[in-house]
Amino acid sequence: MGDFFPINEKKISFIEKEDGSLALFLSITCQSCIEILGQIKDIKDDWKQVSLIIYLFGNEKEIESLKKKMDAEILVILYKKEDMRFLNTEFFPFVYYISKEREILSKGTINSKEDIHKIISKAS
């Protein structure tokens, strides 16, 4: 991979965990994304040494409601259409596995928790 994840410093300054971060790109209108959201607790439990960042595309009101239900350790960011070019992600669901130095270790389209495991395994 070798590229660096384009993080907006104003929004994210906490990629501190030893094994880096997972940046999940999800949409509230995507069935696979909704299923992945339902597995977030399991994903977090499986990868305790990895920070979770969820970029969520959709209605701001719905996303604010979801944020209140999420674990405080999971960062949920409203993902707007204008962010797609900056973050180079237009497909959902999608994940980046990022080192704590912000290097992209692996990335890909996902449809399940198992797909996330495969993406992380690719980086090993």
Coordinates of C-alpha atoms in Angstrom, one line a residue:
M1 CA 0.0 0.0 0.0
G2 CA 2.4 2.7 1.2
D3 CA 0.0 5.7 0.8
F4 CA -1.1 7.8 3.7
F5 CA -4.7 8.1 4.8
P6 CA -5.9 11.7 4.2
I7 CA -7.0 12.6 7.7
N8 CA -8.5 16.0 8.4
E9 CA -6.5 17.0 11.5
K10 CA -9.4 19.1 12.9
K11 CA -11.6 16.0 13.0
I12 CA -9.2 13.2 13.9
S13 CA -6.1 13.5 16.1
F14 CA -6.4 10.3 18.0
I15 CA -5.0 7.4 16.0
E16 CA -3.0 6.3 19.0
K17 CA -3.7 2.6 19.5
E18 CA -0.7 0.3 19.0
D19 CA -2.2 -1.6 16.1
G20 CA -3.6 1.5 14.3
S21 CA -7.2 2.1 13.1
L22 CA -10.0 0.8 11.0
A23 CA -11.8 3.6 9.1
L24 CA -15.1 2.1 8.1
F25 CA -17.1 3.9 5.4
L26 CA -20.8 3.1 5.7
S27 CA -24.1 4.5 4.6
I28 CA -27.4 4.4 6.4
T29 CA -29.1 3.5 3.1
C30 CA -27.0 0.5 2.4
Q31 CA -28.2 -2.9 3.7
S32 CA -24.7 -4.4 4.1
C33 CA -23.6 -1.3 6.0
I34 CA -26.6 -1.6 8.4
E35 CA -25.6 -5.2 9.0
I36 CA -22.0 -4.2 9.7
L37 CA -23.2 -1.5 12.1
G38 CA -25.0 -4.3 13.9
Q39 CA -21.7 -6.0 14.3
I40 CA -19.7 -3.0 15.6
K41 CA -19.5 -4.3 19.1
D42 CA -18.1 -7.7 17.9
I43 CA -15.6 -5.9 15.7
K44 CA -14.5 -3.7 18.5
D45 CA -14.2 -6.8 20.8
D46 CA -12.2 -8.8 18.2
W47 CA -9.8 -5.9 17.6
K48 CA -9.3 -4.2 21.0
Q49 CA -5.9 -2.8 19.9
V50 CA -7.4 -1.0 16.9
S51 CA -9.2 2.3 17.0
L52 CA -12.6 2.4 15.1
I53 CA -13.5 5.4 13.0
I54 CA -16.9 5.3 11.3
Y55 CA -17.5 7.6 8.4
L56 CA -21.3 7.5 8.0
F57 CA -23.0 8.8 4.9
G58 CA -26.6 9.9 5.4
N59 CA -29.0 12.2 7.1
E60 CA -27.3 14.3 9.9
K61 CA -30.2 13.8 12.3
E62 CA -30.1 10.0 11.9
I63 CA -26.3 10.0 12.3
E64 CA -26.5 12.1 15.5
S65 CA -29.0 9.6 16.9
L66 CA -26.7 6.7 16.0
K67 CA -23.7 8.5 17.7
K68 CA -25.6 8.5 21.0
K69 CA -26.0 4.8 20.8
M70 CA -22.4 4.1 20.0
D71 CA -19.6 3.3 22.4
A72 CA -17.7 6.4 23.3
E73 CA -14.4 4.9 22.1
I74 CA -15.8 4.7 18.5
L75 CA -15.6 8.0 16.6
V76 CA -18.6 8.5 14.2
I77 CA -18.1 11.2 11.6
L78 CA -20.8 12.5 9.2
Y79 CA -19.5 11.7 5.7
K80 CA -20.8 14.2 3.2
K81 CA -20.7 14.0 -0.6
E82 CA -18.0 16.7 -0.7
D83 CA -15.8 14.5 1.5
M84 CA -15.7 11.7 -1.1
R85 CA -13.1 13.3 -3.3
F86 CA -10.8 14.2 -0.3
L87 CA -11.1 10.8 1.3
N88 CA -11.1 9.0 -2.1
T89 CA -14.0 6.7 -1.1
E90 CA -17.2 6.5 -3.0
F91 CA -18.2 2.9 -2.4
F92 CA -20.0 1.5 0.6
P93 CA -19.2 -0.5 2.7
F94 CA -15.5 0.1 2.5
V95 CA -12.6 -0.1 5.1
Y96 CA -9.1 1.2 5.4
Y97 CA -6.7 -0.4 7.9
I98 CA -4.3 2.4 8.9
S99 CA -1.1 2.2 10.9
K100 CA -0.7 4.6 13.9
E101 CA 1.6 6.5 11.6
R102 CA -1.4 6.9 9.2
E103 CA 0.0 4.6 6.5
I104 CA -2.6 2.6 4.7
L105 CA -1.8 -1.0 5.4
S106 CA -4.7 -2.5 3.5
K107 CA -8.1 -1.6 2.2
G108 CA -11.1 -3.0 0.4
T109 CA -14.8 -3.4 0.0
I110 CA -16.5 -5.3 2.8
N111 CA -19.8 -7.0 3.4
S112 CA -19.3 -8.6 6.8
K113 CA -17.2 -8.7 9.9
E114 CA -15.3 -11.6 8.3
D115 CA -14.3 -9.4 5.4
I116 CA -12.8 -6.9 7.9
H117 CA -10.7 -9.8 9.3
K118 CA -9.5 -10.6 5.8
I119 CA -8.5 -6.9 5.2
I120 CA -6.5 -6.9 8.4
S121 CA -4.9 -10.2 7.6
K122 CA -3.7 -8.9 4.3
A123 CA -1.6 -6.3 6.1
S124 CA 0.3 -9.0 8.1

